[in-house]
Short mmCIF file of C-alpha atoms in Angstrom, two decimals:
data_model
loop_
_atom_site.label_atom_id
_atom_site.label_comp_id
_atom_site.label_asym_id
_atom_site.label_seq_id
_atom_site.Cartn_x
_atom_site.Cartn_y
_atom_site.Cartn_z
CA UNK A 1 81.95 116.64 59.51
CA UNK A 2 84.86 116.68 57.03
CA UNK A 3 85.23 120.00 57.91
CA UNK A 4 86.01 119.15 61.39
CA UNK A 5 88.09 116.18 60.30
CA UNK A 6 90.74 117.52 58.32
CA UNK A 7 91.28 120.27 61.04
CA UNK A 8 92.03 117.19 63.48
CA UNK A 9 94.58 116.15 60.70
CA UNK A 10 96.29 119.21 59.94
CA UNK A 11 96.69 119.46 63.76
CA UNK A 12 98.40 116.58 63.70
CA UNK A 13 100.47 116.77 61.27
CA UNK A 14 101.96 120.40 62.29
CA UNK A 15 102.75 119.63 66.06
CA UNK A 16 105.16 116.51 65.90
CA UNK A 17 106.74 118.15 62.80
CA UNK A 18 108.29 120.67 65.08
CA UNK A 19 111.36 120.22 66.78
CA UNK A 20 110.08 121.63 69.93
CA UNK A 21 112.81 121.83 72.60
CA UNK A 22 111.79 123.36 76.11
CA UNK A 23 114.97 124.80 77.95
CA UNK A 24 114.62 124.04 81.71
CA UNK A 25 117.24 126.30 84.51
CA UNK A 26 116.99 124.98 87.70
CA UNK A 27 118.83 127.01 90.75
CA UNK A 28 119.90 124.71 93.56
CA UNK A 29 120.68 126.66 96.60
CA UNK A 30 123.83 127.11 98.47
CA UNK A 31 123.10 125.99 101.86
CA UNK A 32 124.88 126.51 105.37
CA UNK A 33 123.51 123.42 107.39
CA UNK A 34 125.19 121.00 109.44
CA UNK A 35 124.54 118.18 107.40
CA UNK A 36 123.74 119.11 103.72
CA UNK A 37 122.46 116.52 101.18
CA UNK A 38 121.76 117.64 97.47
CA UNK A 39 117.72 117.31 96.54
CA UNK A 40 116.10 114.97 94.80
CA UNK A 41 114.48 116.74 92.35
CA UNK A 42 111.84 115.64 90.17
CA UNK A 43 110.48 117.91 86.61
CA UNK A 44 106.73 117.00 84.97
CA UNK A 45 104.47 118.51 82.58
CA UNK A 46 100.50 118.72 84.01
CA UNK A 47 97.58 119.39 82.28
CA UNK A 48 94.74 120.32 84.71
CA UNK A 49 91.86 117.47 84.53
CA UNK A 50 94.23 114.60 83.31
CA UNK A 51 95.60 112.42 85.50
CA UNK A 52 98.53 111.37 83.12
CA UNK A 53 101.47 113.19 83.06
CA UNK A 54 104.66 113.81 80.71
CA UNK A 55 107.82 112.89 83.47
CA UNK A 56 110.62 115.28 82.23
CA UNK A 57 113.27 114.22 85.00
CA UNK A 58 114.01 112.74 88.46
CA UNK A 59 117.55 113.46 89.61
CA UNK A 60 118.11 111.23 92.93
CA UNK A 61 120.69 108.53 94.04
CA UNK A 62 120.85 106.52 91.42
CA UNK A 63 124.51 105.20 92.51
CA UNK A 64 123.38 104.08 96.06
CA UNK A 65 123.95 99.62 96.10
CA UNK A 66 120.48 98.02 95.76
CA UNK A 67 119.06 101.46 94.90
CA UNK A 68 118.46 102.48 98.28
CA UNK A 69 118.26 105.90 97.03
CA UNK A 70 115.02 105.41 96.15
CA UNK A 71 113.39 104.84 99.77
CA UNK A 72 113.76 108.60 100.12
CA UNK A 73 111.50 109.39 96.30
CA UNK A 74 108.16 109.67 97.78
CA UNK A 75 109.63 112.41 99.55
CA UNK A 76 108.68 114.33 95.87
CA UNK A 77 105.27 113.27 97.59
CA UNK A 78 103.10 115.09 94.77
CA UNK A 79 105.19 113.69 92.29
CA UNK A 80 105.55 110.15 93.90
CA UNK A 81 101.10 110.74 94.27
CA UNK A 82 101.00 111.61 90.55
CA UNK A 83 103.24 109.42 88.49
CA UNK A 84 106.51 107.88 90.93
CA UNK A 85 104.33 105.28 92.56
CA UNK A 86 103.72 104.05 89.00
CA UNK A 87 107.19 103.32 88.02
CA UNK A 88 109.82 101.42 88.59
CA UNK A 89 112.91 103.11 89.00
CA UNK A 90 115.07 104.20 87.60
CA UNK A 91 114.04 104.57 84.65
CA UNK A 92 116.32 105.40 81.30
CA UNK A 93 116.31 108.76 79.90
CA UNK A 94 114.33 110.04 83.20
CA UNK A 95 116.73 109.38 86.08
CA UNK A 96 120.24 110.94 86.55
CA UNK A 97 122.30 111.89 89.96
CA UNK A 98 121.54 114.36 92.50
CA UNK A 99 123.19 118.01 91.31
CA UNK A 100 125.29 120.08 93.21
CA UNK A 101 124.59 123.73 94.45
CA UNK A 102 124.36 126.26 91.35
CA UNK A 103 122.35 126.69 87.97
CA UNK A 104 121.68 124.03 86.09
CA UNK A 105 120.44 123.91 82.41
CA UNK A 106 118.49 120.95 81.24
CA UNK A 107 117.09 120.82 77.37
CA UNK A 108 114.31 118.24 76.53
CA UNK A 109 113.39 117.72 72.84
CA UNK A 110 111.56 115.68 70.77
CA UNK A 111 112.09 112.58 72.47
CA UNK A 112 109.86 113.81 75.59
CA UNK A 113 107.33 116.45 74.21
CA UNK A 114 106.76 114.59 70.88
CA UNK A 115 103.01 114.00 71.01
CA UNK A 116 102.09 116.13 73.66
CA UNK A 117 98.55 117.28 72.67
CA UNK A 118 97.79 120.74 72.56
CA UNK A 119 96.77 122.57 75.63
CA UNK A 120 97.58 124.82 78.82
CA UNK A 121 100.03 122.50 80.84
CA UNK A 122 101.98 123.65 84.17
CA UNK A 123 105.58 122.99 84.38
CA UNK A 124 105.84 121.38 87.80
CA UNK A 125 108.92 121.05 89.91
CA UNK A 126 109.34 119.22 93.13
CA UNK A 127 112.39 119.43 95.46
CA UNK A 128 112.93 117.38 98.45
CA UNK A 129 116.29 117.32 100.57
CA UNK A 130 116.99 114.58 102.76
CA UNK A 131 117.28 116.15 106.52
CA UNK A 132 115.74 119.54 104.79
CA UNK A 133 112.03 120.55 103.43
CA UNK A 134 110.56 120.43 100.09
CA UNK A 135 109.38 122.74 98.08
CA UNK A 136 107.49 122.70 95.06
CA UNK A 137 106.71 125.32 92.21
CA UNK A 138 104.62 125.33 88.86
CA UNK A 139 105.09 127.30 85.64
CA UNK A 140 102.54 127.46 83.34
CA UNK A 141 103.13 126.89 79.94
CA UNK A 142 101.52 126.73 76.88
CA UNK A 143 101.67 123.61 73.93
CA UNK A 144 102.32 124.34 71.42
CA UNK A 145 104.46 127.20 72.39
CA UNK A 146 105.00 130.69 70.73
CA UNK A 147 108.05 131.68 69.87
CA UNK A 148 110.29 133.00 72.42
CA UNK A 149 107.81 131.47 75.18
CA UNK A 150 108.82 132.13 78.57
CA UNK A 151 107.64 131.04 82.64
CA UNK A 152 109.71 131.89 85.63
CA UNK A 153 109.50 130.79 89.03
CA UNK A 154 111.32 131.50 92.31
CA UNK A 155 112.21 129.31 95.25
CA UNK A 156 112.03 129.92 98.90
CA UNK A 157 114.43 127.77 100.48
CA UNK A 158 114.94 124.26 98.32
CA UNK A 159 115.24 125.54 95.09
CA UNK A 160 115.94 128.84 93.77
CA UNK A 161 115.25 130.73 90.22
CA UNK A 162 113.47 128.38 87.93
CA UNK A 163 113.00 128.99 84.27
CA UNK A 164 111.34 127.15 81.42
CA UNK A 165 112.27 128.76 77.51
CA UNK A 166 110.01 127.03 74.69
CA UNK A 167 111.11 126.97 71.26
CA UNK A 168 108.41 126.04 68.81
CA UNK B 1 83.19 93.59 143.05
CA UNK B 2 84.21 90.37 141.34
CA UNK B 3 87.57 91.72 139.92
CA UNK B 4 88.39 93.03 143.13
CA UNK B 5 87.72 89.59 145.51
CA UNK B 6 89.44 87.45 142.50
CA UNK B 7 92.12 90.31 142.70
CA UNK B 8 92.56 89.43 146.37
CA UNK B 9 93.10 85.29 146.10
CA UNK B 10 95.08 85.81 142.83
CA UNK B 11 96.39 89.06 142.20
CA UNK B 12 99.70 87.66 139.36
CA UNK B 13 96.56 86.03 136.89
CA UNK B 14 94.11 88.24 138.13
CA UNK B 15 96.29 91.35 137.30
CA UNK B 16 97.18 90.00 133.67
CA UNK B 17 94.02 89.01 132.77
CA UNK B 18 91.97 92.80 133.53
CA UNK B 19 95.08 94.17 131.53
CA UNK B 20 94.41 91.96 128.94
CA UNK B 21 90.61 92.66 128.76
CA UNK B 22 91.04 96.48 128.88
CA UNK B 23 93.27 96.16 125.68
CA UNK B 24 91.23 94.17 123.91
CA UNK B 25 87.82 95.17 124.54
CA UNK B 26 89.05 99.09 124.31
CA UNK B 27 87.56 100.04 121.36
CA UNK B 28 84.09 99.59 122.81
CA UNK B 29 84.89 100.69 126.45
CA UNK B 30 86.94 103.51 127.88
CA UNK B 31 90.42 103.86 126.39
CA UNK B 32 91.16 103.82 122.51
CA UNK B 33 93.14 101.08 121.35
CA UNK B 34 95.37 101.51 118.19
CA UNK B 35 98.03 100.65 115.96
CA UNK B 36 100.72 103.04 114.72
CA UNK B 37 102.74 102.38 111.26
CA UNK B 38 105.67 104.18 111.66
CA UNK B 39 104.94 105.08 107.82
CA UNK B 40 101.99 104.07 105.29
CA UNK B 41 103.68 105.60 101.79
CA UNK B 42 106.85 104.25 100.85
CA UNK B 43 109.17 103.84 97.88
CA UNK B 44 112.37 101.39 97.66
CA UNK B 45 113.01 97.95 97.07
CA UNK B 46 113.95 97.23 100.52
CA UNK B 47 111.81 98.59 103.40
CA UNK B 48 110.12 97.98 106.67
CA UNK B 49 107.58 99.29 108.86
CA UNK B 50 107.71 99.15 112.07
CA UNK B 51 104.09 99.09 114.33
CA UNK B 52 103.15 100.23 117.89
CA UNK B 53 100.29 98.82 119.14
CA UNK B 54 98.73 100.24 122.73
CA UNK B 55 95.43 101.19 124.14
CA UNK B 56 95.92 104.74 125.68
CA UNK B 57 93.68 107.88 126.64
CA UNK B 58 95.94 110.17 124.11
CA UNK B 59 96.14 109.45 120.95
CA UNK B 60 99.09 108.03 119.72
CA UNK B 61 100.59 107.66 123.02
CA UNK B 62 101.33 104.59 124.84
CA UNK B 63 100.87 105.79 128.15
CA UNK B 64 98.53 103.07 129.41
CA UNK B 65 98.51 99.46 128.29
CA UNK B 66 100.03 97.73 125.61
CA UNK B 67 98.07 95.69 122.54
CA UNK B 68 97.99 91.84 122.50
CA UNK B 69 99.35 90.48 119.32
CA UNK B 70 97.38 87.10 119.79
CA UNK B 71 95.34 87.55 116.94
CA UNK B 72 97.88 90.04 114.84
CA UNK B 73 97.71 88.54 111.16
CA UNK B 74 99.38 90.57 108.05
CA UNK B 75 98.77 90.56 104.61
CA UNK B 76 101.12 91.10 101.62
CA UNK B 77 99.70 92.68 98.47
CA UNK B 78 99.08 89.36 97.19
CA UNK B 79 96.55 88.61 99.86
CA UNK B 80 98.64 85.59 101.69
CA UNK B 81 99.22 86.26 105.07
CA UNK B 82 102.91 86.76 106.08
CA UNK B 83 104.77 87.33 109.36
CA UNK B 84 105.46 89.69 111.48
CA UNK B 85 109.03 90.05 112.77
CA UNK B 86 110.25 91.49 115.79
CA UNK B 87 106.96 90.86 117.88
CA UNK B 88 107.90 93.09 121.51
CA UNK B 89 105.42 93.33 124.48
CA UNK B 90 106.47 96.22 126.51
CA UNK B 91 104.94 97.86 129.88
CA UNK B 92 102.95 100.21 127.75
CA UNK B 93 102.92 99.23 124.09
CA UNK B 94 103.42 96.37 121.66
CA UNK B 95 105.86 96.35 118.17
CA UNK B 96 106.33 94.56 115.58
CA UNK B 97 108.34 94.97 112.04
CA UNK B 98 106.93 94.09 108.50
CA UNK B 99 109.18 93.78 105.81
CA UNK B 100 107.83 94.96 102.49
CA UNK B 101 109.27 92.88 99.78
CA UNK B 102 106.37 93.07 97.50
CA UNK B 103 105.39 96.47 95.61
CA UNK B 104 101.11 97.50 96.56
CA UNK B 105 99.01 97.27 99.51
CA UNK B 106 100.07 95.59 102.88
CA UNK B 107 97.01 95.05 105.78
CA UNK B 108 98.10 94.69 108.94
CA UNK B 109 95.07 93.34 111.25
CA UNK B 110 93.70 92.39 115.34
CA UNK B 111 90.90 90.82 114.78
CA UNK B 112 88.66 89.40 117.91
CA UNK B 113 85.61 87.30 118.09
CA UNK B 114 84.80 85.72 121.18
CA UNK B 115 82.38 85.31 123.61
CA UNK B 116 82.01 87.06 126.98
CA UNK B 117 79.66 85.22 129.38
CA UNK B 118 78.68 86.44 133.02
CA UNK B 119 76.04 84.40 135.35
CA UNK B 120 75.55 84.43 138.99
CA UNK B 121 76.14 80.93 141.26
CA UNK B 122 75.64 81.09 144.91
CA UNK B 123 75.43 84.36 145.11
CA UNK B 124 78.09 85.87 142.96
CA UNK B 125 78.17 87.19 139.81
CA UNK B 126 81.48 85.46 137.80
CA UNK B 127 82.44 86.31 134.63
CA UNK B 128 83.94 84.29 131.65
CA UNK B 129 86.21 86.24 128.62
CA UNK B 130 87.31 85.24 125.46
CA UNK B 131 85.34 82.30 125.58
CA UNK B 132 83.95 79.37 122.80
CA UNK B 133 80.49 77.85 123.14
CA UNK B 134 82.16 74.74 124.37
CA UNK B 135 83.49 76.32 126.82
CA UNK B 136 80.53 77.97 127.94
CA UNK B 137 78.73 74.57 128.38
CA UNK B 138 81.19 73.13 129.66
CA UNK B 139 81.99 75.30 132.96
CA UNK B 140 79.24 77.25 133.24
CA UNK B 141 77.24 75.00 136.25
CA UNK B 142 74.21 73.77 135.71
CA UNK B 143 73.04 75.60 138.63
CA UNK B 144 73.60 79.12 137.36
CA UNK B 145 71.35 81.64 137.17
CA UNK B 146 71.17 85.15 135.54
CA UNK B 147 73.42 83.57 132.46
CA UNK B 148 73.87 86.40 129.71
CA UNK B 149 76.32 85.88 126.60
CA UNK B 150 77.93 88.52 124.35
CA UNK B 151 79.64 88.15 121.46
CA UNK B 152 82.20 90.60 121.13
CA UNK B 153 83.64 90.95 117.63
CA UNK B 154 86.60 93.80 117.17
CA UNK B 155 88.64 94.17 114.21
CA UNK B 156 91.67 96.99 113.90
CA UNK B 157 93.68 97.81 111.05
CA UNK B 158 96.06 99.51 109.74
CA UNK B 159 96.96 99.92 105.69
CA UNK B 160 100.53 100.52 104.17
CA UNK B 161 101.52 100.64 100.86
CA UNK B 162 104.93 100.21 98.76
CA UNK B 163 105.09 101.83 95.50
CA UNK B 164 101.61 101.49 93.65
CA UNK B 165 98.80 100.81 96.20
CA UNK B 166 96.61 97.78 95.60
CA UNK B 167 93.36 96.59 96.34
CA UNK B 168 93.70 93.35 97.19
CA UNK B 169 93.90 93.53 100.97
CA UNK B 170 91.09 95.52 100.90
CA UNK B 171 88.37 93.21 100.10
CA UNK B 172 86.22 92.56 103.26
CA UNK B 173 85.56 89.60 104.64
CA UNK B 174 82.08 89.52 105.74
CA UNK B 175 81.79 89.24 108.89
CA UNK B 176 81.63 91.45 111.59
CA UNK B 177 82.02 95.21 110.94
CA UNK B 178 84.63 96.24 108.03
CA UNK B 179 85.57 98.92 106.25
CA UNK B 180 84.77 98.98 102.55
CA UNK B 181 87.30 101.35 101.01
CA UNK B 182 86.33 103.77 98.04
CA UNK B 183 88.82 106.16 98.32
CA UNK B 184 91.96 104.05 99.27
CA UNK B 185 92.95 104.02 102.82
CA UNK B 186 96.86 104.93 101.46
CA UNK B 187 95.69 107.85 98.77
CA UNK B 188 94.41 110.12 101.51
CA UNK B 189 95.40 113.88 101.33
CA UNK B 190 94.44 117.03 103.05
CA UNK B 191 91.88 119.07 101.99
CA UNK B 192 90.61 115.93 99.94
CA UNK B 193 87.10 114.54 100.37
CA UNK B 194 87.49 110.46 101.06
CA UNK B 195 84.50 108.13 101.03
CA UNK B 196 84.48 104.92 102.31
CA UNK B 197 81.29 102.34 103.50
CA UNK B 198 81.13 100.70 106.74
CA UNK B 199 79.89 96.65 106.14
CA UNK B 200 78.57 94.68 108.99
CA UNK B 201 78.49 91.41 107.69
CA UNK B 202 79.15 92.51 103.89
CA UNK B 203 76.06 94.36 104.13
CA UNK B 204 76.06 98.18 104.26
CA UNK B 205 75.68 99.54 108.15
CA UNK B 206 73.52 102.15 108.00
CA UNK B 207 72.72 105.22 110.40
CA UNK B 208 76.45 104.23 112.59
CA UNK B 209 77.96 106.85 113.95
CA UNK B 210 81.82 106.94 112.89
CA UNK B 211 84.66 108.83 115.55
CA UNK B 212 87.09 110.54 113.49
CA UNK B 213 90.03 111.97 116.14
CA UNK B 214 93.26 113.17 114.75
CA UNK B 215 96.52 112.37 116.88
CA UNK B 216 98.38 114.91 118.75
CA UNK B 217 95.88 115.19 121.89
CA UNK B 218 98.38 116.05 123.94
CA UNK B 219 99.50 118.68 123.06
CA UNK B 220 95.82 120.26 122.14
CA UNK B 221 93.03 121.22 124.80
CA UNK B 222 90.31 120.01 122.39
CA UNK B 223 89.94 116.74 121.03
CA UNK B 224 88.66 117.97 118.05
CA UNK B 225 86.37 114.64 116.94
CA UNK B 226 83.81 114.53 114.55
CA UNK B 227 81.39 112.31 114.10
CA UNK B 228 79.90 111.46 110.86
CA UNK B 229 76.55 109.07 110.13
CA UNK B 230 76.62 106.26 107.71
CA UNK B 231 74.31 106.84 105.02
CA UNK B 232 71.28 104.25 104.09
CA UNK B 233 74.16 102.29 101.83
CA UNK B 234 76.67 102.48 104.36
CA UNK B 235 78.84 105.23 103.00
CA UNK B 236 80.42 108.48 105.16
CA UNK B 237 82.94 110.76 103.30
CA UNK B 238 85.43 112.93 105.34
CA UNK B 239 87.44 115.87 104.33
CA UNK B 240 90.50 115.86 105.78
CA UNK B 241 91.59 119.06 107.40
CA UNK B 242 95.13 118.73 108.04
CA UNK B 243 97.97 116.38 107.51
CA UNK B 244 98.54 113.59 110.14
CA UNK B 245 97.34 110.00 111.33
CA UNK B 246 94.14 109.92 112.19
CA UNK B 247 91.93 107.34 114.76
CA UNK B 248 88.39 106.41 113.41
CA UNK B 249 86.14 103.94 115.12
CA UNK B 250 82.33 102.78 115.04
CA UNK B 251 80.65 100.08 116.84
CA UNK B 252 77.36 98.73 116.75
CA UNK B 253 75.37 96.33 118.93
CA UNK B 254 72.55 93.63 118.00
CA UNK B 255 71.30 90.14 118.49
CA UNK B 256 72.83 88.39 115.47
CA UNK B 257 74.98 86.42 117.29
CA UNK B 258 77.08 83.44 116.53
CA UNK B 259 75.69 81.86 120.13
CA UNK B 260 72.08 80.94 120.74
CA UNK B 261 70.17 84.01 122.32
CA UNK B 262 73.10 86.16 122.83
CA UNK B 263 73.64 89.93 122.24
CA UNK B 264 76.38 90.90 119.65
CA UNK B 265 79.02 93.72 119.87
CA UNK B 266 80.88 94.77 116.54
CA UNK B 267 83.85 97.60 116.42
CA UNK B 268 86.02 98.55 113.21
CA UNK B 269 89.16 100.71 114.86
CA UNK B 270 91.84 101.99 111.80
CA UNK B 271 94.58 104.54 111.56
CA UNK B 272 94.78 106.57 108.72
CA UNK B 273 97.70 108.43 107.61
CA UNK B 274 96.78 111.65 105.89
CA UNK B 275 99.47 113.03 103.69
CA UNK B 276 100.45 116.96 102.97
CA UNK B 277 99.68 117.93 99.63
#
């Protein structure tokens, strides 16, 4: 019994005294459409068997008057299912704007993954284009991660190369 | 017989008044009657919904009669019923709009209870619809033989939900046949098992069949129904095989009637949206 106990505790104390960082590259395609409008695109950490989940990002009109942008968010519908229903956005430090085509690199730290428990967790991300399709793709990843940790992923048509790096 | 000779003297009344009884009494009879929200899942802070309502061969369709919105009522997540904006009666279908100010569950509901009477007086069988007891006393002649009552009780709804769905609009009411939702009527995904329990009267209905049809007929050669059995305590589950709105329906018949001596007919008719995972 103490045994177990003081396993719990050094557990404990060794994962929030990290500064874990997970390093997120996200490939929005170049499209030739008549009418183009950038995705939503929303970013979550999954563990399979829990129904909570660690929101990383939602990138969607956040500018429109009266947030109107956000009739089109169940359009993430797995992660409007999961965890978007729940909220009320936007919400600070999870929302931002729509990107444009190209890579973009987004870093979350401490702030987000600080007291994630310990576990095999997918890395899930959902893309939805207004006028387009939606696309979805998981990484799995691993808490807390080994050095150098690394999960790709590549798009078909709404999102393109998709990388997670995990630094301990 | 009778529809065609009052047909004859009065065909305007007479005409509006078999439309009227096809639509309402659908469920039970030949066509399927329904309601279609032109979405169940939404997000925003400012939406609407906007409802057909027809009774049609195909399902969803209008390509027959439209719904009568008598008896529409809808229900914000807070339970309170609210209005419906935009009310339209068209040659082949009804609409309405619902505004969804409040985040949770919204019910949209037809509900019908009313008695159908038919008795023969010199010689001719007449018929009275959507009648009250009072009514029944009152005009059916002394005279008249062959005097049987029905109760017809039909309830159809339809569930939509803004952000977070709710459970308040869910609660039945107890009376007449109801839907008793386990799995929530606006959580419903492919490939997902739902379970729900059919209530006639707030008691479980057991051993009823329930019509599960998924939309599109047209454009399919089968209609691809199945038909599930409540269990002892009510319940059927469903798996849903592919994304879309679907049509269920069950009806039942028995003597526990609101009317002395009469026979009673209960129906439950809802679309479900099934969503993509």
């Amino acid at each position: 019994m103490r045994l177990m106990f003081s396993a719990a505790l050094s557990a404990a104390i060794v994962v929030p005294a990290s500064a874990a960082e997970m390093k997120v590259s996200v490939e929005i395609p170049r499209m030739t459409v008549a009418e183009y409008h950038r995705p939503y695109v929303a970013m979550w950490l999954e563990k399979a068997g829990d129904p909570k989940v660690v929101n990383l990002a939602v990138w969607y009109d956040i500018k429109l008057k009266q947030n109107e942008g956000a009739k089109w968010l169940k359009d993430m519908r797995q992660w409007w299912r999961k965890t978007g229903r729940e909220l009320e956005m936007p919400v600070d430090g999870l929302s931002s704007p729509t990107r444009a085509p190209g890579t973009h690199e987004v870093t979350f730290d401490d702030a987000k993954l600080a007291g994630l428990a310990p576990g095999e967790y997918q890395f899930v991300i959902e893309a939805a284009r207004e006028v387009g399709g939606r696309e979805l793709l998981r990484i799995p990843v691993q808490w807390p991660p080994k050095p150098g940790a690394e999960g790709k992923a590549k798009g078909e048509h709404e999102l393109g190369a998709v990388s997670v790096a995990l630094k301990p | 017989m009778t529809i065609l000779r009052v047909f004859k003297s009065r065909p305007v009344v007479a005409a509006a008044a078999i439309a009227a009884v096809v639509a309402v009494s659908a469920p039970a009879v030949a066509h399927r009657a329904w309601m279609l929200p032109s979405a169940t899942v939404l997000s925003g802070d400012d939406v609407w919904v906007t409802v057909d309502a027809a009774s049609s061969n195909d399902l969803f369709y209008f390509e027959h009669h439209p719904m009568r919105l008598d008896n529409l009522a809808v229900f914000s997540p807070d339970g309170k019923q609210i209005k419906a904006e935009n009310i339209a009666t068209g040659r082949y279908r009804s609409t309405f709009d619902v505004k969804l100010s409040e985040a949770g569950t919204y019910k949209m509901a037809i509900v019908n209870d009313s008695l159908f009477a038919s008795y023969r007086v010199d010689g001719q069988v007449k018929r009275m619809r959507g009648a009250t007891p009072e009514k029944i006393e009152k005009e059916i002649p002394k005279n008249a033989t062959d005097v049987r009552v029905q109760e017809v009780q039909s309830r159809m709804e339809i569930f939509v939900t803004q952000g977070k769905p709710s459970d308040t609009v869910l609660k039945p009411t107890g009376r007449g046949l109801e839907l008793a939702a386990i799995t929530h009527p606006n959580n419903l995904v492919a490939g997902e098992k739902a379970e729900f329990r059919l209530l006639l009267d707030g008691q479980p209905a057991k051993g009823v069949e329930v019509d599960i049809i998924p939309g599109g007929i047209r454009y399919r050669d089968k209609l691809n129904d199945v038909k599930v059995k409540t269990s002892d305590d009510g319940m059927f589950s469903f798996t849903w095989p592919e994304p879309g709105m679907y049509w269920i329906n069950a009806g039942v018949r028995d003597d526990k009637a609101s009317y002395k001596d009469a026979q009673r007919r209960a129906s439950y008719t809802a679309t479900l949206e099934v969503m993509a995972p």
